[in-house]
mmCIF file of C-alpha atoms and ligand atoms in Angstrom:
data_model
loop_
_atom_site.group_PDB
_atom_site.id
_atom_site.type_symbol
_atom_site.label_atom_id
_atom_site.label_comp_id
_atom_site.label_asym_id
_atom_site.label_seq_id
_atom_site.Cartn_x
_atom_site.Cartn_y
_atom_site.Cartn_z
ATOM 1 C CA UNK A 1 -22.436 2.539 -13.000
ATOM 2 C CA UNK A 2 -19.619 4.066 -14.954
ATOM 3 C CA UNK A 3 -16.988 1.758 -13.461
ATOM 4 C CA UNK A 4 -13.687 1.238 -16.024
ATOM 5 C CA UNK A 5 -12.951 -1.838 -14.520
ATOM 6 C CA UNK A 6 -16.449 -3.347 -14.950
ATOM 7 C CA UNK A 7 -16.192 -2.126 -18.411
ATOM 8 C CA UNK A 8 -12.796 -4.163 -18.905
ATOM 9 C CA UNK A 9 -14.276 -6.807 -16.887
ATOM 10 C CA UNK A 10 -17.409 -7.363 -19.168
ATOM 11 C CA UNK A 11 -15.620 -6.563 -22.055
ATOM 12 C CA UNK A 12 -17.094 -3.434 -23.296
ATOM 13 C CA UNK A 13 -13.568 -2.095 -23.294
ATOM 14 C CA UNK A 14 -11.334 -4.256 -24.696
ATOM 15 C CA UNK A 15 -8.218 -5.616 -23.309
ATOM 16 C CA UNK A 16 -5.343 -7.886 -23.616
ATOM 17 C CA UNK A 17 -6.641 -11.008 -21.709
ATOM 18 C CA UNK A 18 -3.825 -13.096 -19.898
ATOM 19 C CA UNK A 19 -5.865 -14.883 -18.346
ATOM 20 C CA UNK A 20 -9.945 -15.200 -17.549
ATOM 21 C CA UNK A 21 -12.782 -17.268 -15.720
ATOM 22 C CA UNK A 22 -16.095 -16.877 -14.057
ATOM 23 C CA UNK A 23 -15.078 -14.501 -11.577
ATOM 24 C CA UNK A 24 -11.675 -13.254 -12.774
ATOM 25 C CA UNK A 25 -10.165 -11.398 -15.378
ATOM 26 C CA UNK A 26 -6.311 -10.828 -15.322
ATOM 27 C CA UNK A 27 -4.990 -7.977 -17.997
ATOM 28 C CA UNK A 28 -1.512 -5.918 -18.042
ATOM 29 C CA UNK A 29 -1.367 -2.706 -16.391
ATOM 30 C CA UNK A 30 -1.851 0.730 -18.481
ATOM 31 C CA UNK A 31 0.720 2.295 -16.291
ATOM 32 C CA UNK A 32 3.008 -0.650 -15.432
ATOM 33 C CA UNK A 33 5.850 -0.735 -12.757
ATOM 34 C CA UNK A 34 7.882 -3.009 -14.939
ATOM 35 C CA UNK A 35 6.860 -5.146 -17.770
ATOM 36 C CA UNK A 36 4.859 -8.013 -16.608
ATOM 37 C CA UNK A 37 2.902 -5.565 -14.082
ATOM 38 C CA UNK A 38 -0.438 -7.951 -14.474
ATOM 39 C CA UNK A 39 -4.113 -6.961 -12.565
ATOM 40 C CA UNK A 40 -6.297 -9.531 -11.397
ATOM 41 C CA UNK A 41 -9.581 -8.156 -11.301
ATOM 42 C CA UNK A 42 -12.681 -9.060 -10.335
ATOM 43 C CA UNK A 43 -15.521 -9.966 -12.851
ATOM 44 C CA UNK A 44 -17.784 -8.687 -10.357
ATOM 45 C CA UNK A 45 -18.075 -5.109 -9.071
ATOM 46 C CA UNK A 46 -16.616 -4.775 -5.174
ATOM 47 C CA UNK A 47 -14.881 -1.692 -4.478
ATOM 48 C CA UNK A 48 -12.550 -2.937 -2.281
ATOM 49 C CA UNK A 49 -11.389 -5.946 0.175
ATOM 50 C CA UNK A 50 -14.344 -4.866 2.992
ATOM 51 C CA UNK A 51 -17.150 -5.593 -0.006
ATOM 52 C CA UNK A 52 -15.691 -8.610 -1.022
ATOM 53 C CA UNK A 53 -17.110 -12.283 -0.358
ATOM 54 C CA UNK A 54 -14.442 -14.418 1.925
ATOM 55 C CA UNK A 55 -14.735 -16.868 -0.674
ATOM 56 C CA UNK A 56 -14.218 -14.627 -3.918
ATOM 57 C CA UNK A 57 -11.600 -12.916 -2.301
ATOM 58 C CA UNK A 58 -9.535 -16.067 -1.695
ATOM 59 C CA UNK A 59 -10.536 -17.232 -5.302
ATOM 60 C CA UNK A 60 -8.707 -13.904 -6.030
ATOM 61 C CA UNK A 61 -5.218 -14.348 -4.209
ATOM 62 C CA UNK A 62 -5.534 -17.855 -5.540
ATOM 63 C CA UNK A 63 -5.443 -16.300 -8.767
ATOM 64 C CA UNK A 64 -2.678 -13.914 -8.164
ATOM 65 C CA UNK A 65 -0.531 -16.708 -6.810
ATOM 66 C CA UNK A 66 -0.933 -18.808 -10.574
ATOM 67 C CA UNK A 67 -0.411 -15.377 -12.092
ATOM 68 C CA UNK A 68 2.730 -14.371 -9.918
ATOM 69 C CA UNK A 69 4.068 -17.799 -10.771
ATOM 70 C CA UNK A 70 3.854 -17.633 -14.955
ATOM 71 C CA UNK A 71 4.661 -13.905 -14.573
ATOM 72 C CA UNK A 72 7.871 -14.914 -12.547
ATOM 73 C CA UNK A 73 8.966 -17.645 -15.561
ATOM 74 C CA UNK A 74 7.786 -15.284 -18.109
ATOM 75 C CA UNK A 75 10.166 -12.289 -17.451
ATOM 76 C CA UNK A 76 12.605 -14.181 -15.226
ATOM 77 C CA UNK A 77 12.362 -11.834 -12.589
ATOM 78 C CA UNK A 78 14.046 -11.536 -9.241
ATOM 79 C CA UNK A 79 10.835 -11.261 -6.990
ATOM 80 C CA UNK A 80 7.452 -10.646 -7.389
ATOM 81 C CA UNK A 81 5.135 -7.947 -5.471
ATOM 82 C CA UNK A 82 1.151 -8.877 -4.945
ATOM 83 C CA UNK A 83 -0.202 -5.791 -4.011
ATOM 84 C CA UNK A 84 -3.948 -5.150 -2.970
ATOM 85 C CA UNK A 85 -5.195 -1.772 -2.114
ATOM 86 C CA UNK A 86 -7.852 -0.475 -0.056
ATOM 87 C CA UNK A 87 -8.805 3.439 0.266
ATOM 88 C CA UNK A 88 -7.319 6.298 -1.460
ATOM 89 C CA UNK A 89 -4.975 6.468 1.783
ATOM 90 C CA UNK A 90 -3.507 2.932 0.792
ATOM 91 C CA UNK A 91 -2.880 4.334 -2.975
ATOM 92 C CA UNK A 92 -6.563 2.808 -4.510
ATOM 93 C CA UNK A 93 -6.791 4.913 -7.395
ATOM 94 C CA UNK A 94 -9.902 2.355 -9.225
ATOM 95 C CA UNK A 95 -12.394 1.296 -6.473
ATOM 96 C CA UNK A 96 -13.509 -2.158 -8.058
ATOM 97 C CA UNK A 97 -11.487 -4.553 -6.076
ATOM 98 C CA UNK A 98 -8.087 -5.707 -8.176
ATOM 99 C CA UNK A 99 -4.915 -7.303 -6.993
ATOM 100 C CA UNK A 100 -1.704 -6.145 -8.554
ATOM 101 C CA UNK A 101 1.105 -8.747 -9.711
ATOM 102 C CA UNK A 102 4.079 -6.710 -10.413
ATOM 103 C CA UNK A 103 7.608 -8.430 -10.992
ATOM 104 C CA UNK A 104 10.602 -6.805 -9.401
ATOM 105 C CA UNK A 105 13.917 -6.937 -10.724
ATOM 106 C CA UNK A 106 16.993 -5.881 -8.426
ATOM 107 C CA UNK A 107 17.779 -2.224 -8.898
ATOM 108 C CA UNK A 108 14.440 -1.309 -10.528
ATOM 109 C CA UNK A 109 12.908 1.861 -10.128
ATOM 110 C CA UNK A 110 9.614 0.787 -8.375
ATOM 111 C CA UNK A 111 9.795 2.192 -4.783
ATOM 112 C CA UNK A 112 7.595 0.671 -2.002
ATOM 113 C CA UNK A 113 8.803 1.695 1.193
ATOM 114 C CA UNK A 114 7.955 0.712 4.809
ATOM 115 C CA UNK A 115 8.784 1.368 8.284
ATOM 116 C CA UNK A 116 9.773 4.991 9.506
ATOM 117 C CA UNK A 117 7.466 4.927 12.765
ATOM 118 C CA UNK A 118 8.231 3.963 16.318
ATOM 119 C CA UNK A 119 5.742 1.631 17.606
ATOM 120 C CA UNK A 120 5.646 2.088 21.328
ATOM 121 C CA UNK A 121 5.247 -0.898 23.135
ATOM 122 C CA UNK A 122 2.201 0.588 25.048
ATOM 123 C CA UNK A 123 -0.044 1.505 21.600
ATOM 124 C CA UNK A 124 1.093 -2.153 20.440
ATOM 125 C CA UNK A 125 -0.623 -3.700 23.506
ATOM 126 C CA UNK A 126 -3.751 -2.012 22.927
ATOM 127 C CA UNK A 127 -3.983 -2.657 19.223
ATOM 128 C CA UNK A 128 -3.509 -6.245 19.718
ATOM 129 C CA UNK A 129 -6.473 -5.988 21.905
ATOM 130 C CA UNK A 130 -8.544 -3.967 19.921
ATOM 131 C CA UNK A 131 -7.727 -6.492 16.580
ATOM 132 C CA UNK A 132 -8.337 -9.502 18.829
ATOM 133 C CA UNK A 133 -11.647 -8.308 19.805
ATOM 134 C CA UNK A 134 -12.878 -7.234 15.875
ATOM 135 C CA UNK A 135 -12.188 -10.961 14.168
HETATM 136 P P1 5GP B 1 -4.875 0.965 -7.594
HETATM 137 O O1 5GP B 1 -4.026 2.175 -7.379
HETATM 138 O O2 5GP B 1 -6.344 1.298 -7.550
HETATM 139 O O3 5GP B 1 -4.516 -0.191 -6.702
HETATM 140 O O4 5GP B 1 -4.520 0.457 -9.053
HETATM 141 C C1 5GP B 1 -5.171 0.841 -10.180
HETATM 142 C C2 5GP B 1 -4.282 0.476 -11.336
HETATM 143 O O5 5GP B 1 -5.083 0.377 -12.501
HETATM 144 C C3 5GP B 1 -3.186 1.484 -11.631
HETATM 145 O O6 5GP B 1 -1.914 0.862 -11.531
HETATM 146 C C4 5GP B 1 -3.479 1.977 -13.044
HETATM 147 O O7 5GP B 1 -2.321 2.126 -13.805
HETATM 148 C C5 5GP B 1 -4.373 0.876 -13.603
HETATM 149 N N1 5GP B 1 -5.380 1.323 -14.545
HETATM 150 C C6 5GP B 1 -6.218 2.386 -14.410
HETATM 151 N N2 5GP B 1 -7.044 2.478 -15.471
HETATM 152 C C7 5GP B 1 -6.720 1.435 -16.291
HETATM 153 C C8 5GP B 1 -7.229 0.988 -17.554
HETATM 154 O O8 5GP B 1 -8.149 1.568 -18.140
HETATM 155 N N3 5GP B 1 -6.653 -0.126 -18.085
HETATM 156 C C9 5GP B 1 -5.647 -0.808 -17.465
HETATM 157 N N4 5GP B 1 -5.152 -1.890 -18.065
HETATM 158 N N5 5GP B 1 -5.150 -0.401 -16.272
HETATM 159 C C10 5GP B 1 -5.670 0.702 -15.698
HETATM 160 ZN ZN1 ZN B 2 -16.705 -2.028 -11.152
#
């Protein structure tokens, strides 16, 4: 499968390793946000979240939380995103799952926005429901 992050993963492309183990491997990002902008990605191919063993995928965020926390020291940042896409609709642009660790700094020029809908009452209700009954 011609998969770039498997490729980083296994290390047929090679990267600058921050940090590595049996089923992670955490590298900077080509295109970062800000400096720091770390990916920790899975040793084993899962496109996304759905794929993903419960287990591996807390492993992951596990991960991200000890990378968030040396990134945060490192640069000295003010906050710290951990960002995990799913579908090209929710911005996945490499579908091997990877979590994103990106430090913010105030003013910066990253721009992740939310809100901008009403959420009637009525449609909340129901989707309650409908989550409720799909656990
Ligand atoms: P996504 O949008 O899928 O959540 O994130 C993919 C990220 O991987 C992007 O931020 C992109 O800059 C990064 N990326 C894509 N190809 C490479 C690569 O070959 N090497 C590294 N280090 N990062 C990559
Ligand atoms: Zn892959």
């Amino acid at each position: 499968m011609d998969c770039i992050f498997c490729k980083i993963a296994n290390g047929e492309i090679p990267s600058t390793t921050l940090y590595e183990d049996n089923d992670f491997k955490v590298i900077f990002d080509a295109n970062p946000g800000n400096i720091g902008h770390s990916l920790v990605i899975c040793k084993h191919h899962y496109a996304d979240i759905f794929e993903m063993p419960e287990e591996l995928t807390a492993k992951g965020f596990a991960t991200a939380k000890k990378i968030a926390g040396a990134v945060k020291k490192a640069t000295n940042c003010d906050g710290v995103n951990v960002i995990q896409n799913n579908g090209e609709a929710a911005g996945q642009t490499v579908f091997h799952f990877h979590i994103h660790v990106l430090p913010r700094f105030n003013n910066d020029s990253v721009d992740i926005k939310f809100g901008g809908i009403e959420a009637e009452a009525e449609k909340v209700t129901e989707i309650v429901e409908k989550i409720k009954k799909n656990l």
